PDB file of C-alpha atoms in Angstrom:
ATOM      1  CA  UNK A  30     -32.990 -19.506  59.570  1.00 55.00           C
ATOM      2  CA  UNK A  31     -32.660 -16.417  61.387  1.00 52.00           C
ATOM      3  CA  UNK A  32     -34.014 -13.197  59.275  1.00 46.00           C
ATOM      4  CA  UNK A  33     -30.765 -11.179  59.731  1.00 46.00           C
ATOM      5  CA  UNK A  34     -28.328 -13.845  59.477  1.00 42.00           C
ATOM      6  CA  UNK A  35     -30.530 -14.551  56.140  1.00 45.00           C
ATOM      7  CA  UNK A  36     -29.621 -10.818  55.163  1.00 44.00           C
ATOM      8  CA  UNK A  37     -26.002 -11.004  55.509  1.00 47.00           C
ATOM      9  CA  UNK A  38     -25.053 -13.633  53.409  1.00 47.00           C
ATOM     10  CA  UNK A  39     -27.266 -11.892  50.358  1.00 42.00           C
ATOM     11  CA  UNK A  40     -26.002  -8.529  50.955  1.00 43.00           C
ATOM     12  CA  UNK A  41     -21.619 -10.764  51.460  1.00 44.00           C
ATOM     13  CA  UNK A  42     -22.388 -12.266  47.678  1.00 45.00           C
ATOM     14  CA  UNK A  43     -23.533  -9.026  46.268  1.00 41.00           C
ATOM     15  CA  UNK A  44     -20.486  -7.753  47.306  1.00 42.00           C
ATOM     16  CA  UNK A  45     -18.604 -10.811  46.070  1.00 41.00           C
ATOM     17  CA  UNK A  46     -20.185 -10.489  43.262  1.00 43.00           C
ATOM     18  CA  UNK A  47     -20.018  -6.279  42.646  1.00 40.00           C
ATOM     19  CA  UNK A  48     -16.020  -7.445  43.351  1.00 42.00           C
ATOM     20  CA  UNK A  49     -15.725  -9.799  40.742  1.00 39.00           C
ATOM     21  CA  UNK A  50     -17.482  -7.327  37.615  1.00 41.00           C
ATOM     22  CA  UNK A  51     -15.409  -4.421  39.703  1.00 37.00           C
ATOM     23  CA  UNK A  52     -11.981  -6.948  38.728  1.00 35.00           C
ATOM     24  CA  UNK A  53     -13.636  -8.105  35.094  1.00 34.00           C
ATOM     25  CA  UNK A  54     -14.099  -4.367  34.084  1.00 33.00           C
ATOM     26  CA  UNK A  55     -10.500  -2.806  35.000  1.00 42.00           C
ATOM     27  CA  UNK A  56      -8.954  -1.434  32.264  1.00 53.00           C
ATOM     28  CA  UNK A  57      -5.982  -3.320  30.704  1.00 69.00           C
ATOM     29  CA  UNK A  58      -2.795  -2.963  31.076  1.00 89.00           C
ATOM     30  CA  UNK A  59      -1.514  -0.725  28.328  1.00 95.00           C
ATOM     31  CA  UNK A  60       0.169  -0.844  25.577  1.00 98.00           C
ATOM     32  CA  UNK A  61       3.893   0.301  24.988  1.00 98.00           C
ATOM     33  CA  UNK A  62       4.758   1.646  21.734  1.00 98.00           C
ATOM     34  CA  UNK A  63       8.152   3.240  20.999  1.00 98.00           C
ATOM     35  CA  UNK A  64       8.831   5.572  17.221  1.00 98.00           C
ATOM     36  CA  UNK A  65      10.861   6.582  15.829  1.00 98.00           C
ATOM     37  CA  UNK A  66      12.152   8.372  12.933  1.00 97.00           C
ATOM     38  CA  UNK A  67      14.827   7.528  10.454  1.00 97.00           C
ATOM     39  CA  UNK A  68      15.536   9.755   7.654  1.00 94.00           C
ATOM     40  CA  UNK A  69      15.788   7.163   4.878  1.00 94.00           C
ATOM     41  CA  UNK A  70      19.519   5.825   4.701  1.00 95.00           C
ATOM     42  CA  UNK A  71      19.517   4.790   0.958  1.00 93.00           C
ATOM     43  CA  UNK A  72      19.280   7.816   0.411  1.00 92.00           C
ATOM     44  CA  UNK A  73      22.165   8.836   2.078  1.00 93.00           C
ATOM     45  CA  UNK A  74      24.215   7.683   0.115  1.00 89.00           C
ATOM     46  CA  UNK A  75      26.136   9.027  -2.963  1.00 91.00           C
ATOM     47  CA  UNK A  76      28.831   6.463  -4.101  1.00 91.00           C
ATOM     48  CA  UNK A  77      31.431   7.890  -1.643  1.00 95.00           C
ATOM     49  CA  UNK A  78      32.711   5.518   1.161  1.00 95.00           C
ATOM     50  CA  UNK A  79      31.849   8.094   3.922  1.00 95.00           C
ATOM     51  CA  UNK A  80      28.432   7.887   3.058  1.00 95.00           C
ATOM     52  CA  UNK A  81      28.078   4.402   2.296  1.00 96.00           C
ATOM     53  CA  UNK A  82      25.575   2.576   4.590  1.00 96.00           C
ATOM     54  CA  UNK A  83      28.648  -0.881   4.611  1.00 96.00           C
ATOM     55  CA  UNK A  84      31.917   1.579   5.921  1.00 95.00           C
ATOM     56  CA  UNK A  85      32.416  -0.216   8.992  1.00 96.00           C
ATOM     57  CA  UNK A  86      32.337   2.859  11.065  1.00 96.00           C
ATOM     58  CA  UNK A  87      28.670   3.356  10.314  1.00 97.00           C
ATOM     59  CA  UNK A  88      28.366  -0.185  11.125  1.00 96.00           C
ATOM     60  CA  UNK A  89      29.906   0.391  13.940  1.00 97.00           C
ATOM     61  CA  UNK A  90      27.070   3.219  13.793  1.00 97.00           C
ATOM     62  CA  UNK A  91      24.275   1.301  13.294  1.00 97.00           C
ATOM     63  CA  UNK A  92      24.862  -0.925  15.692  1.00 97.00           C
ATOM     64  CA  UNK A  93      25.072   1.225  18.569  1.00 97.00           C
ATOM     65  CA  UNK A  94      21.295   2.405  17.549  1.00 97.00           C
ATOM     66  CA  UNK A  95      19.841  -0.851  17.145  1.00 97.00           C
ATOM     67  CA  UNK A  96      21.673  -2.286  20.849  1.00 97.00           C
ATOM     68  CA  UNK A  97      20.001   1.195  22.639  1.00 97.00           C
ATOM     69  CA  UNK A  98      16.264   0.685  21.257  1.00 97.00           C
ATOM     70  CA  UNK A  99      17.193  -3.996  22.095  1.00 98.00           C
ATOM     71  CA  UNK A 100      17.129  -2.474  25.778  1.00 98.00           C
ATOM     72  CA  UNK A 101      13.969  -1.774  25.373  1.00 98.00           C
ATOM     73  CA  UNK A 102      12.810  -5.468  24.341  1.00 98.00           C
ATOM     74  CA  UNK A 103       9.634  -4.662  21.596  1.00 98.00           C
ATOM     75  CA  UNK A 104       8.244  -7.876  21.576  1.00 97.00           C
ATOM     76  CA  UNK A 105       6.606  -6.893  18.091  1.00 98.00           C
ATOM     77  CA  UNK A 106       8.879  -4.356  15.408  1.00 98.00           C
ATOM     78  CA  UNK A 107       7.219  -2.660  12.543  1.00 98.00           C
ATOM     79  CA  UNK A 108       8.316  -1.017   9.587  1.00 98.00           C
ATOM     80  CA  UNK A 109       7.604   1.274   6.424  1.00 96.00           C
ATOM     81  CA  UNK A 110       6.544  -1.514   4.698  1.00 96.00           C
ATOM     82  CA  UNK A 111       2.822  -1.996   3.566  1.00 96.00           C
ATOM     83  CA  UNK A 112       0.945  -5.377   5.360  1.00 97.00           C
ATOM     84  CA  UNK A 113       0.668  -5.970   1.908  1.00 96.00           C
ATOM     85  CA  UNK A 114       4.478  -7.080   1.862  1.00 96.00           C
ATOM     86  CA  UNK A 115       4.801  -8.788   5.360  1.00 96.00           C
ATOM     87  CA  UNK A 116       5.242 -13.002   2.826  1.00 97.00           C
ATOM     88  CA  UNK A 117       7.848 -10.896   0.779  1.00 96.00           C
ATOM     89  CA  UNK A 118       9.692  -9.655   4.335  1.00 96.00           C
ATOM     90  CA  UNK A 119       9.269 -12.401   5.736  1.00 97.00           C
ATOM     91  CA  UNK A 120      10.973 -14.342   3.421  1.00 96.00           C
ATOM     92  CA  UNK A 121      14.001 -12.252   3.541  1.00 96.00           C
ATOM     93  CA  UNK A 122      14.463 -11.560   6.971  1.00 97.00           C
ATOM     94  CA  UNK A 123      14.574 -15.128   7.210  1.00 97.00           C
ATOM     95  CA  UNK A 124      17.455 -15.546   4.742  1.00 96.00           C
ATOM     96  CA  UNK A 125      18.792 -12.749   7.060  1.00 96.00           C
ATOM     97  CA  UNK A 126      18.372 -14.702   9.982  1.00 95.00           C
ATOM     98  CA  UNK A 127      20.035 -18.216   8.017  1.00 94.00           C
ATOM     99  CA  UNK A 128      22.753 -15.660   7.104  1.00 93.00           C
ATOM    100  CA  UNK A 129      21.933 -16.203   3.876  1.00 95.00           C
ATOM    101  CA  UNK A 130      21.003 -12.838   2.496  1.00 92.00           C
ATOM    102  CA  UNK A 131      23.711 -10.271   2.055  1.00 93.00           C
ATOM    103  CA  UNK A 132      21.817  -6.721   2.200  1.00 95.00           C
ATOM    104  CA  UNK A 133      25.110  -5.178  -0.025  1.00 93.00           C
ATOM    105  CA  UNK A 134      23.843  -7.110  -2.410  1.00 92.00           C
ATOM    106  CA  UNK A 135      21.045  -6.097  -2.406  1.00 93.00           C
ATOM    107  CA  UNK A 136      19.561  -3.090  -3.757  1.00 91.00           C
ATOM    108  CA  UNK A 137      17.754  -1.354  -0.922  1.00 92.00           C
ATOM    109  CA  UNK A 138      19.576  -3.451   1.756  1.00 95.00           C
ATOM    110  CA  UNK A 139      21.106   0.023   2.760  1.00 96.00           C
ATOM    111  CA  UNK A 140      17.867   1.013   3.912  1.00 96.00           C
ATOM    112  CA  UNK A 141      16.739   1.464   8.280  1.00 96.00           C
ATOM    113  CA  UNK A 142      14.197  -0.823   7.222  1.00 97.00           C
ATOM    114  CA  UNK A 143      17.030  -3.293   7.332  1.00 97.00           C
ATOM    115  CA  UNK A 144      20.179  -2.058   8.311  1.00 97.00           C
ATOM    116  CA  UNK A 145      17.704  -1.657  11.475  1.00 97.00           C
ATOM    117  CA  UNK A 146      14.990  -3.314  11.531  1.00 97.00           C
ATOM    118  CA  UNK A 147      16.258  -6.763  10.369  1.00 97.00           C
ATOM    119  CA  UNK A 148      19.362  -6.182  12.798  1.00 97.00           C
ATOM    120  CA  UNK A 149      16.830  -5.531  15.791  1.00 98.00           C
ATOM    121  CA  UNK A 150      14.776  -8.349  14.968  1.00 98.00           C
ATOM    122  CA  UNK A 151      17.210 -11.093  15.366  1.00 97.00           C
ATOM    123  CA  UNK A 152      19.138  -9.763  17.802  1.00 97.00           C
ATOM    124  CA  UNK A 153      15.914  -9.616  19.533  1.00 97.00           C
ATOM    125  CA  UNK A 154      15.142 -13.729  18.963  1.00 97.00           C
ATOM    126  CA  UNK A 155      11.582 -12.272  16.697  1.00 97.00           C
ATOM    127  CA  UNK A 156       9.910 -14.012  14.085  1.00 96.00           C
ATOM    128  CA  UNK A 157       9.187 -11.036  11.779  1.00 97.00           C
ATOM    129  CA  UNK A 158       9.428  -8.000  10.903  1.00 97.00           C
ATOM    130  CA  UNK A 159       5.746  -6.702  10.229  1.00 98.00           C
ATOM    131  CA  UNK A 160       4.781  -3.441   7.523  1.00 98.00           C
ATOM    132  CA  UNK A 161       2.055  -1.199   9.101  1.00 98.00           C
ATOM    133  CA  UNK A 162       2.692   1.808   5.747  1.00 97.00           C
ATOM    134  CA  UNK A 163       0.487   2.596   3.202  1.00 95.00           C
ATOM    135  CA  UNK A 164       2.190   3.738  -0.049  1.00 86.00           C
ATOM    136  CA  UNK A 165       1.023   7.723  -1.524  1.00 77.00           C
ATOM    137  CA  UNK A 166       3.729   9.407  -2.046  1.00 70.00           C
ATOM    138  CA  UNK A 167       3.263  13.522  -1.719  1.00 74.00           C
ATOM    139  CA  UNK A 168       6.600  15.475  -2.212  1.00 78.00           C
ATOM    140  CA  UNK A 169       7.234  18.035  -0.486  1.00 79.00           C
ATOM    141  CA  UNK A 170       7.176  19.987  -3.582  1.00 84.00           C
ATOM    142  CA  UNK A 171       3.300  19.029  -4.664  1.00 91.00           C
ATOM    143  CA  UNK A 172       2.313  22.864  -3.121  1.00 93.00           C
ATOM    144  CA  UNK A 173       4.717  26.033  -4.887  1.00 91.00           C
ATOM    145  CA  UNK A 174       1.755  28.856  -5.384  1.00 94.00           C
ATOM    146  CA  UNK A 175      -0.681  30.467  -3.174  1.00 97.00           C
ATOM    147  CA  UNK A 176      -1.979  34.027  -0.993  1.00 98.00           C
ATOM    148  CA  UNK A 177       0.259  33.145   1.846  1.00 98.00           C
ATOM    149  CA  UNK A 178       2.686  30.762   0.384  1.00 97.00           C
ATOM    150  CA  UNK A 179       5.162  32.961   2.070  1.00 97.00           C
ATOM    151  CA  UNK A 180       3.713  30.877   5.535  1.00 97.00           C
ATOM    152  CA  UNK A 181       4.494  27.450   4.665  1.00 96.00           C
ATOM    153  CA  UNK A 182       7.640  28.274   2.399  1.00 96.00           C
ATOM    154  CA  UNK A 183       9.102  30.394   5.743  1.00 97.00           C
ATOM    155  CA  UNK A 184       8.540  27.228   7.921  1.00 96.00           C
ATOM    156  CA  UNK A 185       9.721  23.948   5.073  1.00 95.00           C
ATOM    157  CA  UNK A 186      12.639  26.489   4.675  1.00 96.00           C
ATOM    158  CA  UNK A 187      12.900  26.422   8.696  1.00 96.00           C
ATOM    159  CA  UNK A 188      12.832  22.477   9.021  1.00 96.00           C
ATOM    160  CA  UNK A 189      15.783  22.264   5.829  1.00 95.00           C
ATOM    161  CA  UNK A 190      18.510  24.993   6.890  1.00 96.00           C
ATOM    162  CA  UNK A 191      18.499  22.538  10.533  1.00 95.00           C
ATOM    163  CA  UNK A 192      17.725  19.037   8.038  1.00 95.00           C
ATOM    164  CA  UNK A 193      20.385  19.356   5.371  1.00 95.00           C
ATOM    165  CA  UNK A 194      23.393  20.602   6.613  1.00 96.00           C
ATOM    166  CA  UNK A 195      23.070  17.606   9.841  1.00 96.00           C
ATOM    167  CA  UNK A 196      22.424  14.519   6.965  1.00 96.00           C
ATOM    168  CA  UNK A 197      25.457  16.321   5.160  1.00 96.00           C
ATOM    169  CA  UNK A 198      27.575  16.349   7.540  1.00 97.00           C
ATOM    170  CA  UNK A 199      26.412  12.108   8.215  1.00 96.00           C
ATOM    171  CA  UNK A 200      27.610  11.517   4.589  1.00 96.00           C
ATOM    172  CA  UNK A 201      31.038  12.950   5.261  1.00 95.00           C
ATOM    173  CA  UNK A 202      31.219  10.597   8.544  1.00 93.00           C
ATOM    174  CA  UNK A 203      31.127  14.169  10.284  1.00 95.00           C
ATOM    175  CA  UNK A 204      28.619  13.036  12.294  1.00 96.00           C
ATOM    176  CA  UNK A 205      27.611   9.828  13.597  1.00 96.00           C
ATOM    177  CA  UNK A 206      24.611   8.510  12.597  1.00 96.00           C
ATOM    178  CA  UNK A 207      24.063   7.617  16.438  1.00 97.00           C
ATOM    179  CA  UNK A 208      24.019  11.319  16.469  1.00 97.00           C
ATOM    180  CA  UNK A 209      21.471  12.034  14.244  1.00 97.00           C
ATOM    181  CA  UNK A 210      19.195  10.184  14.821  1.00 97.00           C
ATOM    182  CA  UNK A 211      18.766  11.192  18.061  1.00 97.00           C
ATOM    183  CA  UNK A 212      19.384  15.014  17.291  1.00 97.00           C
ATOM    184  CA  UNK A 213      16.245  14.206  14.856  1.00 97.00           C
ATOM    185  CA  UNK A 214      14.787  12.526  17.715  1.00 97.00           C
ATOM    186  CA  UNK A 215      14.378  15.446  19.389  1.00 97.00           C
ATOM    187  CA  UNK A 216      11.216  17.367  20.675  1.00 97.00           C
ATOM    188  CA  UNK A 217      12.522  20.811  18.076  1.00 97.00           C
ATOM    189  CA  UNK A 218      12.927  18.378  14.894  1.00 97.00           C
ATOM    190  CA  UNK A 219       9.739  17.080  15.010  1.00 97.00           C
ATOM    191  CA  UNK A 220       7.630  20.565  15.431  1.00 97.00           C
ATOM    192  CA  UNK A 221       9.427  21.636  12.475  1.00 97.00           C
ATOM    193  CA  UNK A 222       8.588  19.374  10.659  1.00 96.00           C
ATOM    194  CA  UNK A 223       4.785  18.462  12.200  1.00 97.00           C
ATOM    195  CA  UNK A 224       4.458  22.340  11.366  1.00 97.00           C
ATOM    196  CA  UNK A 225       5.738  22.159   7.773  1.00 96.00           C
ATOM    197  CA  UNK A 226       3.343  19.159   6.812  1.00 95.00           C
ATOM    198  CA  UNK A 227       0.214  19.360   9.278  1.00 96.00           C
ATOM    199  CA  UNK A 228       0.044  22.848  10.222  1.00 97.00           C
ATOM    200  CA  UNK A 229       1.948  25.327   8.082  1.00 98.00           C
ATOM    201  CA  UNK A 230       0.505  24.546   4.481  1.00 97.00           C
ATOM    202  CA  UNK A 231      -3.574  25.569   5.964  1.00 98.00           C
ATOM    203  CA  UNK A 232      -2.382  29.152   5.733  1.00 98.00           C
ATOM    204  CA  UNK A 233      -2.191  28.903   1.521  1.00 98.00           C
ATOM    205  CA  UNK A 234      -5.166  29.773   0.135  1.00 98.00           C
ATOM    206  CA  UNK A 235      -5.760  30.319  -3.605  1.00 98.00           C
ATOM    207  CA  UNK A 236      -3.732  28.461  -5.424  1.00 96.00           C
ATOM    208  CA  UNK A 237      -2.953  25.134  -7.287  1.00 94.00           C
ATOM    209  CA  UNK A 238      -1.153  21.732  -7.150  1.00 93.00           C
ATOM    210  CA  UNK A 239       2.764  21.584  -9.351  1.00 91.00           C
ATOM    211  CA  UNK A 240       1.533  18.384 -12.148  1.00 88.00           C
ATOM    212  CA  UNK A 241       5.355  17.656 -11.798  1.00 85.00           C
ATOM    213  CA  UNK A 242       4.337  16.893  -7.868  1.00 79.00           C
ATOM    214  CA  UNK A 243       4.194  12.949  -6.277  1.00 79.00           C
ATOM    215  CA  UNK A 244       0.443  12.308  -6.078  1.00 78.00           C
ATOM    216  CA  UNK A 245      -0.863  14.825  -8.106  1.00 84.00           C
ATOM    217  CA  UNK A 246      -4.644  15.199  -8.800  1.00 85.00           C
ATOM    218  CA  UNK A 247      -6.561  17.693 -10.683  1.00 90.00           C
ATOM    219  CA  UNK A 248      -8.565  19.822  -7.870  1.00 93.00           C
ATOM    220  CA  UNK A 249     -12.012  21.298  -8.405  1.00 95.00           C
ATOM    221  CA  UNK A 250     -12.780  25.351  -7.273  1.00 96.00           C
ATOM    222  CA  UNK A 251     -13.318  24.566  -4.283  1.00 96.00           C
ATOM    223  CA  UNK A 252     -10.543  22.421  -3.598  1.00 95.00           C
ATOM    224  CA  UNK A 253      -7.757  25.170  -5.113  1.00 96.00           C
ATOM    225  CA  UNK A 254      -9.353  27.416  -2.946  1.00 98.00           C
ATOM    226  CA  UNK A 255      -8.617  25.769  -0.108  1.00 98.00           C
ATOM    227  CA  UNK A 256      -4.682  24.597  -2.195  1.00 97.00           C
ATOM    228  CA  UNK A 257      -2.981  24.287   1.258  1.00 96.00           C
ATOM    229  CA  UNK A 258      -5.479  22.280   3.924  1.00 97.00           C
ATOM    230  CA  UNK A 259      -5.916  19.524   0.863  1.00 95.00           C
ATOM    231  CA  UNK A 260      -1.977  19.513   1.146  1.00 95.00           C
ATOM    232  CA  UNK A 261      -2.523  18.704   4.234  1.00 95.00           C
ATOM    233  CA  UNK A 262      -5.812  15.860   3.359  1.00 94.00           C
ATOM    234  CA  UNK A 263      -3.021  13.937   1.525  1.00 92.00           C
ATOM    235  CA  UNK A 264       0.002  13.617   4.411  1.00 93.00           C
ATOM    236  CA  UNK A 265      -4.037  12.673   6.795  1.00 95.00           C
ATOM    237  CA  UNK A 266      -5.303  10.329   4.566  1.00 94.00           C
ATOM    238  CA  UNK A 267      -1.702   8.577   4.665  1.00 94.00           C
ATOM    239  CA  UNK A 268      -1.273   8.560   8.332  1.00 96.00           C
ATOM    240  CA  UNK A 269      -4.105   7.735   9.621  1.00 97.00           C
ATOM    241  CA  UNK A 270      -4.164   4.217   6.914  1.00 97.00           C
ATOM    242  CA  UNK A 271      -0.905   3.594   8.760  1.00 98.00           C
ATOM    243  CA  UNK A 272      -1.773   4.075  12.699  1.00 98.00           C
ATOM    244  CA  UNK A 273      -5.232   2.388  11.302  1.00 98.00           C
ATOM    245  CA  UNK A 274      -2.062  -0.839  10.115  1.00 98.00           C
ATOM    246  CA  UNK A 275      -0.689  -0.504  13.752  1.00 98.00           C
ATOM    247  CA  UNK A 276      -4.086  -1.337  15.728  1.00 98.00           C
ATOM    248  CA  UNK A 277      -4.547  -3.992  13.590  1.00 98.00           C
ATOM    249  CA  UNK A 278      -1.031  -5.268  13.188  1.00 98.00           C
ATOM    250  CA  UNK A 279      -1.128  -5.367  17.868  1.00 98.00           C
ATOM    251  CA  UNK A 280      -4.642  -6.906  17.693  1.00 98.00           C
ATOM    252  CA  UNK A 281      -3.195  -9.166  15.087  1.00 97.00           C
ATOM    253  CA  UNK A 282      -0.140 -10.243  17.658  1.00 96.00           C
ATOM    254  CA  UNK A 283      -1.567  -9.558  20.230  1.00 97.00           C
ATOM    255  CA  UNK A 284       2.297  -7.336  21.191  1.00 97.00           C
ATOM    256  CA  UNK A 285       2.364  -5.939  24.538  1.00 97.00           C
ATOM    257  CA  UNK A 286       5.262  -4.015  23.837  1.00 98.00           C
ATOM    258  CA  UNK A 287       5.976  -2.674  19.990  1.00 98.00           C
ATOM    259  CA  UNK A 288       8.748  -0.649  18.302  1.00 98.00           C
ATOM    260  CA  UNK A 289       7.736   1.938  14.934  1.00 98.00           C
ATOM    261  CA  UNK A 290      10.214   2.778  13.266  1.00 97.00           C
ATOM    262  CA  UNK A 291       9.104   5.101  10.093  1.00 97.00           C
ATOM    263  CA  UNK A 292      10.513   7.972   8.220  1.00 95.00           C
ATOM    264  CA  UNK A 293      11.097  11.220  10.690  1.00 96.00           C
ATOM    265  CA  UNK A 294       7.654  13.240   9.415  1.00 95.00           C
ATOM    266  CA  UNK A 295       5.618  10.405   9.928  1.00 96.00           C
ATOM    267  CA  UNK A 296       6.811  11.218  14.116  1.00 97.00           C
ATOM    268  CA  UNK A 297       4.334  14.067  15.541  1.00 97.00           C
ATOM    269  CA  UNK A 298       0.907  12.439  13.992  1.00 97.00           C
ATOM    270  CA  UNK A 299       1.304   8.873  14.713  1.00 98.00           C
ATOM    271  CA  UNK A 300       1.478  10.033  17.887  1.00 98.00           C
ATOM    272  CA  UNK A 301      -0.689  12.642  18.392  1.00 97.00           C
ATOM    273  CA  UNK A 302      -3.326   9.919  17.468  1.00 98.00           C
ATOM    274  CA  UNK A 303      -1.760   7.333  19.334  1.00 98.00           C
ATOM    275  CA  UNK A 304      -1.742   9.803  22.186  1.00 97.00           C
ATOM    276  CA  UNK A 305      -5.128   9.685  22.271  1.00 97.00           C
ATOM    277  CA  UNK A 306      -6.335   6.310  22.086  1.00 98.00           C
ATOM    278  CA  UNK A 307      -6.868   5.280  25.934  1.00 97.00           C
ATOM    279  CA  UNK A 308      -4.923   1.661  24.693  1.00 98.00           C
ATOM    280  CA  UNK A 309      -1.080   2.662  24.494  1.00 98.00           C
ATOM    281  CA  UNK A 310       1.125   4.464  26.517  1.00 98.00           C
ATOM    282  CA  UNK A 311       3.858   6.313  24.487  1.00 98.00           C
ATOM    283  CA  UNK A 312       7.838   5.808  25.668  1.00 98.00           C
ATOM    284  CA  UNK A 313       9.936   8.539  24.650  1.00 97.00           C
ATOM    285  CA  UNK A 314      12.139   7.071  22.412  1.00 97.00           C
ATOM    286  CA  UNK A 315      15.435   9.202  23.839  1.00 96.00           C
ATOM    287  CA  UNK A 316      15.213   7.351  27.092  1.00 96.00           C
ATOM    288  CA  UNK A 317      16.917   4.910  24.909  1.00 96.00           C
ATOM    289  CA  UNK A 318      18.725   6.968  23.055  1.00 95.00           C
ATOM    290  CA  UNK A 319      20.976   8.685  25.437  1.00 88.00           C
TER     291      UNK A 319
END
């Protein structure tokens, strides 16, 4: 064989091999994920018909929220239940799918987990909703004292001044659930929640946790010096485990379009974590809650 022909064939073979390897090395298509924060709907009832999540007006509003999210066409719905509750959730959802489960007769039936999560999954013909929560409840009143406490207190008041009047309007049927949900997912409200929990508490030093607060634990002298940072760490610990559950549930299911529904205060930190993960692409919820 002519040496030049032989060399040409070798070069072609090398180029084909490189092209093949290059194709294999191409990054996989990113997983799309949309996060929507909710106020816990079962906590927004006060015994009046106007506040009931089961009154016809609110049921229409819940249907509107679910139908808007359905346009995203998620293939996995992840909610504020733990992975340990999966079997229980599957059993309830199967009854719901078969119209054998009346949410009115269920203690937590007004919750967004069921009012939106179950409704949406049934509409999309999905067989599961997935629990990705980690229970480690911490109250805002756990941090009540320390140097520079006023910085944290002022930020918390800014959030409460915005959120509480809107919640009251929903309960009095003067603001629709749809508009309320859209509003609390706008950047301003997400930022207020994020700063109140994950930023401004770090100002507080030389204090202690309130013994009546949720998730109270004794602090040593060093932890008391950084009491605000310790407070942040409790919230971060829960959310990093929720993030881990999201990642591992995706690996288990192979889902490509995920809808995550959590309490509004979780959304900012989860978005930060997911934005830094090159395998994920955040989908703006407000493009669907238009």
